[in-house]
C-alpha cells in the first residue's frame, strides 16, 4: 500500500526478530596456513573437534593424498565439532607465510564463568596442555579492577588466539 511500510520478520528461535534477509545459521572459520593437516590436528585438540573424514572411497587422508600430484597433497583440512553445534574450522594452504597480527582471532573459553585466582589457574592449566601440542604464549594479562585475566597465545603457525 502506498505510504505504508512493510516489515519483514524472520523467526530466530522462539523470538520474532525483524530482518531483511534470511538468518545465517552456519558459519565456517577459515585459516590460511602452510601445513593444513598439522594445524587442523592442533585445533582439534584445542576445541575437542575431529578431523573431517577423508573423501568417499578412501580410508585415510594419506591414502587420498597418494592419488594427487605431490604439489596438491595436504592442501586443505577441516576440523568439525562431533556434536555439530559449533562452527567448522577449515584450513587451506597458501604460499605466503603469516607476517602481521591476525585481524580476527578465536577466543577459547577456558575460564568462562570463573574469576580471580580460579580463572587464572584454569587458563594456566589449559596453556600447559596446549604448549606440548605446539602453542606458544604471547602475553598473560592479569586481572585488574575492570577485566579478568586472559592469555594470548599462538598456534603452531603463529595465528593468535586467546584463552579467556
PDB file of C-alpha atoms in Angstrom:
ATOM      1  CA  UNK A   1       0.000   0.000   0.000  1.00  0.00           C
ATOM      2  CA  UNK A   2       1.312   3.497  -0.763  1.00  0.00           C
ATOM      3  CA  UNK A   3       2.797   5.225   2.254  1.00  0.00           C
ATOM      4  CA  UNK A   4       2.723   2.078   4.363  1.00  0.00           C
ATOM      5  CA  UNK A   5       5.995   0.498   5.416  1.00  0.00           C
ATOM      6  CA  UNK A   6       6.111  -3.261   5.187  1.00  0.00           C
ATOM      7  CA  UNK A   7       8.191  -5.025   7.805  1.00  0.00           C
ATOM      8  CA  UNK A   8       9.702  -8.424   7.139  1.00  0.00           C
ATOM      9  CA  UNK A   9      10.087 -10.758  10.092  1.00  0.00           C
ATOM     10  CA  UNK A  10      12.206 -13.850  10.471  1.00  0.00           C
ATOM     11  CA  UNK A  11      11.877 -16.369  13.231  1.00  0.00           C
ATOM     12  CA  UNK A  12      15.007 -16.772  15.328  1.00  0.00           C
ATOM     13  CA  UNK A  13      14.496 -19.449  17.957  1.00  0.00           C
ATOM     14  CA  UNK A  14      11.162 -18.621  19.582  1.00  0.00           C
ATOM     15  CA  UNK A  15      11.539 -14.851  19.177  1.00  0.00           C
ATOM     16  CA  UNK A  16      10.425 -12.767  16.229  1.00  0.00           C
ATOM     17  CA  UNK A  17      13.215 -10.507  15.010  1.00  0.00           C
ATOM     18  CA  UNK A  18      12.943  -8.014  12.163  1.00  0.00           C
ATOM     19  CA  UNK A  19      15.270  -8.652   9.263  1.00  0.00           C
ATOM     20  CA  UNK A  20      15.611  -8.026   5.561  1.00  0.00           C
ATOM     21  CA  UNK A  21      17.405 -11.252   4.696  1.00  0.00           C
ATOM     22  CA  UNK A  22      17.469 -14.850   5.778  1.00  0.00           C
ATOM     23  CA  UNK A  23      19.167 -15.632   9.064  1.00  0.00           C
ATOM     24  CA  UNK A  24      22.574 -17.242   8.614  1.00  0.00           C
ATOM     25  CA  UNK A  25      22.690 -20.380  10.709  1.00  0.00           C
ATOM     26  CA  UNK A  26      26.062 -21.877   9.849  1.00  0.00           C
ATOM     27  CA  UNK A  27      29.482 -20.328   9.725  1.00  0.00           C
ATOM     28  CA  UNK A  28      32.879 -21.785   8.886  1.00  0.00           C
ATOM     29  CA  UNK A  29      36.094 -20.187  10.134  1.00  0.00           C
ATOM     30  CA  UNK A  30      38.899 -20.428   7.560  1.00  0.00           C
ATOM     31  CA  UNK A  31      42.616 -20.325   8.361  1.00  0.00           C
ATOM     32  CA  UNK A  32      45.297 -19.682   5.742  1.00  0.00           C
ATOM     33  CA  UNK A  33      48.310 -21.789   6.662  1.00  0.00           C
ATOM     34  CA  UNK A  34      51.385 -23.624   5.472  1.00  0.00           C
ATOM     35  CA  UNK A  35      50.546 -27.125   6.725  1.00  0.00           C
ATOM     36  CA  UNK A  36      46.749 -27.564   6.874  1.00  0.00           C
ATOM     37  CA  UNK A  37      46.606 -31.023   8.394  1.00  0.00           C
ATOM     38  CA  UNK A  38      49.105 -30.207  11.150  1.00  0.00           C
ATOM     39  CA  UNK A  39      47.256 -27.018  12.114  1.00  0.00           C
ATOM     40  CA  UNK A  40      43.880 -28.793  11.900  1.00  0.00           C
ATOM     41  CA  UNK A  41      45.094 -31.504  14.289  1.00  0.00           C
ATOM     42  CA  UNK A  42      46.228 -28.814  16.736  1.00  0.00           C
ATOM     43  CA  UNK A  43      42.821 -27.122  16.662  1.00  0.00           C
ATOM     44  CA  UNK A  44      41.051 -30.481  17.031  1.00  0.00           C
ATOM     45  CA  UNK A  45      42.893 -30.888  20.334  1.00  0.00           C
ATOM     46  CA  UNK A  46      42.162 -27.307  21.424  1.00  0.00           C
ATOM     47  CA  UNK A  47      38.456 -27.451  20.624  1.00  0.00           C
ATOM     48  CA  UNK A  48      37.610 -31.130  21.166  1.00  0.00           C
ATOM     49  CA  UNK A  49      36.910 -31.446  17.434  1.00  0.00           C
ATOM     50  CA  UNK A  50      37.559 -34.268  14.958  1.00  0.00           C
ATOM     51  CA  UNK A  51      39.292 -34.166  11.600  1.00  0.00           C
ATOM     52  CA  UNK A  52      36.749 -34.331   8.801  1.00  0.00           C
ATOM     53  CA  UNK A  53      36.556 -37.779   7.232  1.00  0.00           C
ATOM     54  CA  UNK A  54      38.577 -38.385   4.054  1.00  0.00           C
ATOM     55  CA  UNK A  55      36.673 -38.332   0.755  1.00  0.00           C
ATOM     56  CA  UNK A  56      34.424 -41.293  -0.031  1.00  0.00           C
ATOM     57  CA  UNK A  57      36.343 -44.341  -1.163  1.00  0.00           C
ATOM     58  CA  UNK A  58      39.441 -43.587   0.960  1.00  0.00           C
ATOM     59  CA  UNK A  59      40.219 -44.997   4.393  1.00  0.00           C
ATOM     60  CA  UNK A  60      42.657 -42.200   5.316  1.00  0.00           C
ATOM     61  CA  UNK A  61      43.881 -38.807   4.189  1.00  0.00           C
ATOM     62  CA  UNK A  62      47.275 -40.342   3.447  1.00  0.00           C
ATOM     63  CA  UNK A  63      45.623 -42.810   1.046  1.00  0.00           C
ATOM     64  CA  UNK A  64      43.766 -39.922  -0.626  1.00  0.00           C
ATOM     65  CA  UNK A  65      47.000 -37.884  -0.879  1.00  0.00           C
ATOM     66  CA  UNK A  66      48.706 -40.696  -2.814  1.00  0.00           C
ATOM     67  CA  UNK A  67      46.206 -40.123  -5.647  1.00  0.00           C
ATOM     68  CA  UNK A  68      47.204 -36.462  -6.006  1.00  0.00           C
ATOM     69  CA  UNK A  69      50.206 -34.755  -7.566  1.00  0.00           C
ATOM     70  CA  UNK A  70      52.747 -34.013  -4.828  1.00  0.00           C
ATOM     71  CA  UNK A  71      52.108 -30.254  -5.033  1.00  0.00           C
ATOM     72  CA  UNK A  72      48.416 -30.790  -4.196  1.00  0.00           C
ATOM     73  CA  UNK A  73      48.899 -33.054  -1.178  1.00  0.00           C
ATOM     74  CA  UNK A  74      47.889 -31.660   2.229  1.00  0.00           C
ATOM     75  CA  UNK A  75      46.384 -28.597   0.533  1.00  0.00           C
ATOM     76  CA  UNK A  76      43.412 -28.412   2.895  1.00  0.00           C
ATOM     77  CA  UNK A  77      41.906 -29.945   6.024  1.00  0.00           C
ATOM     78  CA  UNK A  78      38.814 -29.416   8.128  1.00  0.00           C
ATOM     79  CA  UNK A  79      38.049 -29.816  11.815  1.00  0.00           C
ATOM     80  CA  UNK A  80      34.492 -30.284  12.954  1.00  0.00           C
ATOM     81  CA  UNK A  81      32.568 -30.403  16.198  1.00  0.00           C
ATOM     82  CA  UNK A  82      31.410 -34.005  16.739  1.00  0.00           C
ATOM     83  CA  UNK A  83      28.080 -32.686  18.068  1.00  0.00           C
ATOM     84  CA  UNK A  84      27.571 -30.439  15.040  1.00  0.00           C
ATOM     85  CA  UNK A  85      26.794 -27.442  17.253  1.00  0.00           C
ATOM     86  CA  UNK A  86      29.915 -25.323  16.778  1.00  0.00           C
ATOM     87  CA  UNK A  87      31.459 -23.863  13.618  1.00  0.00           C
ATOM     88  CA  UNK A  88      33.563 -25.979  11.293  1.00  0.00           C
ATOM     89  CA  UNK A  89      37.209 -24.890  11.021  1.00  0.00           C
ATOM     90  CA  UNK A  90      38.722 -25.037   7.531  1.00  0.00           C
ATOM     91  CA  UNK A  91      42.470 -24.865   6.864  1.00  0.00           C
ATOM     92  CA  UNK A  92      43.812 -24.058   3.404  1.00  0.00           C
ATOM     93  CA  UNK A  93      47.405 -23.974   2.248  1.00  0.00           C
ATOM     94  CA  UNK A  94      48.617 -20.644   0.935  1.00  0.00           C
ATOM     95  CA  UNK A  95      52.082 -19.850  -0.442  1.00  0.00           C
ATOM     96  CA  UNK A  96      52.811 -16.866   1.784  1.00  0.00           C
ATOM     97  CA  UNK A  97      53.607 -17.045   5.488  1.00  0.00           C
ATOM     98  CA  UNK A  98      51.897 -15.011   8.191  1.00  0.00           C
ATOM     99  CA  UNK A  99      53.673 -11.681   8.699  1.00  0.00           C
ATOM    100  CA  UNK A 100      51.324  -9.480  10.753  1.00  0.00           C
ATOM    101  CA  UNK A 101      48.863  -9.798  13.619  1.00  0.00           C
ATOM    102  CA  UNK A 102      45.543 -11.516  12.898  1.00  0.00           C
ATOM    103  CA  UNK A 103      42.614  -9.163  12.293  1.00  0.00           C
ATOM    104  CA  UNK A 104      40.262 -11.873  13.605  1.00  0.00           C
ATOM    105  CA  UNK A 105      41.062 -14.440  16.269  1.00  0.00           C
ATOM    106  CA  UNK A 106      39.338 -17.145  18.278  1.00  0.00           C
ATOM    107  CA  UNK A 107      38.662 -16.776  22.000  1.00  0.00           C
ATOM    108  CA  UNK A 108      38.874 -20.223  23.570  1.00  0.00           C
ATOM    109  CA  UNK A 109      36.658 -20.096  26.664  1.00  0.00           C
ATOM    110  CA  UNK A 110      38.997 -21.909  29.064  1.00  0.00           C
ATOM    111  CA  UNK A 111      37.978 -19.818  32.085  1.00  0.00           C
ATOM    112  CA  UNK A 112      34.363 -18.974  31.294  1.00  0.00           C
ATOM    113  CA  UNK A 113      32.376 -18.273  34.451  1.00  0.00           C
ATOM    114  CA  UNK A 114      35.469 -18.268  36.660  1.00  0.00           C
ATOM    115  CA  UNK A 115      37.000 -15.240  38.385  1.00  0.00           C
ATOM    116  CA  UNK A 116      40.197 -14.303  40.165  1.00  0.00           C
ATOM    117  CA  UNK A 117      42.718 -16.976  41.069  1.00  0.00           C
ATOM    118  CA  UNK A 118      40.394 -19.787  39.986  1.00  0.00           C
ATOM    119  CA  UNK A 119      40.165 -18.311  36.479  1.00  0.00           C
ATOM    120  CA  UNK A 120      43.919 -17.723  36.275  1.00  0.00           C
ATOM    121  CA  UNK A 121      44.569 -21.329  37.345  1.00  0.00           C
ATOM    122  CA  UNK A 122      42.222 -22.627  34.612  1.00  0.00           C
ATOM    123  CA  UNK A 123      43.958 -20.501  31.955  1.00  0.00           C
ATOM    124  CA  UNK A 124      47.416 -21.648  33.044  1.00  0.00           C
ATOM    125  CA  UNK A 125      46.319 -25.295  33.123  1.00  0.00           C
ATOM    126  CA  UNK A 126      44.977 -25.011  29.562  1.00  0.00           C
ATOM    127  CA  UNK A 127      48.196 -23.287  28.484  1.00  0.00           C
ATOM    128  CA  UNK A 128      50.207 -26.233  29.864  1.00  0.00           C
ATOM    129  CA  UNK A 129      48.005 -28.650  27.917  1.00  0.00           C
ATOM    130  CA  UNK A 130      48.447 -26.717  24.647  1.00  0.00           C
ATOM    131  CA  UNK A 131      52.197 -25.970  24.746  1.00  0.00           C
ATOM    132  CA  UNK A 132      53.243 -29.602  24.034  1.00  0.00           C
ATOM    133  CA  UNK A 133      50.870 -29.501  21.040  1.00  0.00           C
ATOM    134  CA  UNK A 134      52.774 -26.560  19.531  1.00  0.00           C
ATOM    135  CA  UNK A 135      51.131 -23.500  21.107  1.00  0.00           C
ATOM    136  CA  UNK A 136      53.230 -20.561  22.311  1.00  0.00           C
ATOM    137  CA  UNK A 137      52.482 -17.966  24.959  1.00  0.00           C
ATOM    138  CA  UNK A 138      52.412 -14.371  23.716  1.00  0.00           C
ATOM    139  CA  UNK A 139      51.059 -12.391  26.676  1.00  0.00           C
ATOM    140  CA  UNK A 140      49.432 -13.105  30.023  1.00  0.00           C
ATOM    141  CA  UNK A 141      47.224 -10.232  31.139  1.00  0.00           C
ATOM    142  CA  UNK A 142      46.471 -10.375  34.845  1.00  0.00           C
ATOM    143  CA  UNK A 143      43.119  -9.308  36.254  1.00  0.00           C
ATOM    144  CA  UNK A 144      42.716  -5.658  37.187  1.00  0.00           C
ATOM    145  CA  UNK A 145      39.858  -3.514  38.501  1.00  0.00           C
ATOM    146  CA  UNK A 146      37.940  -3.837  35.219  1.00  0.00           C
ATOM    147  CA  UNK A 147      38.958  -7.071  33.487  1.00  0.00           C
ATOM    148  CA  UNK A 148      39.600 -10.674  34.364  1.00  0.00           C
ATOM    149  CA  UNK A 149      42.824 -12.444  33.353  1.00  0.00           C
ATOM    150  CA  UNK A 150      43.291 -13.635  29.781  1.00  0.00           C
ATOM    151  CA  UNK A 151      46.136 -15.277  27.926  1.00  0.00           C
ATOM    152  CA  UNK A 152      47.124 -14.530  24.323  1.00  0.00           C
ATOM    153  CA  UNK A 153      48.739 -17.478  22.550  1.00  0.00           C
ATOM    154  CA  UNK A 154      49.759 -18.605  19.063  1.00  0.00           C
ATOM    155  CA  UNK A 155      49.022 -21.859  17.262  1.00  0.00           C
ATOM    156  CA  UNK A 156      51.906 -23.794  15.606  1.00  0.00           C
ATOM    157  CA  UNK A 157      51.936 -21.375  12.634  1.00  0.00           C
ATOM    158  CA  UNK A 158      51.708 -18.167  14.647  1.00  0.00           C
ATOM    159  CA  UNK A 159      47.961 -17.456  14.462  1.00  0.00           C
ATOM    160  CA  UNK A 160      46.937 -15.632  17.626  1.00  0.00           C
ATOM    161  CA  UNK A 161      44.127 -16.833  19.860  1.00  0.00           C
ATOM    162  CA  UNK A 162      43.094 -16.041  23.405  1.00  0.00           C
ATOM    163  CA  UNK A 163      42.389 -18.235  26.363  1.00  0.00           C
ATOM    164  CA  UNK A 164      39.725 -16.378  28.277  1.00  0.00           C
TER     165      UNK A 164
END
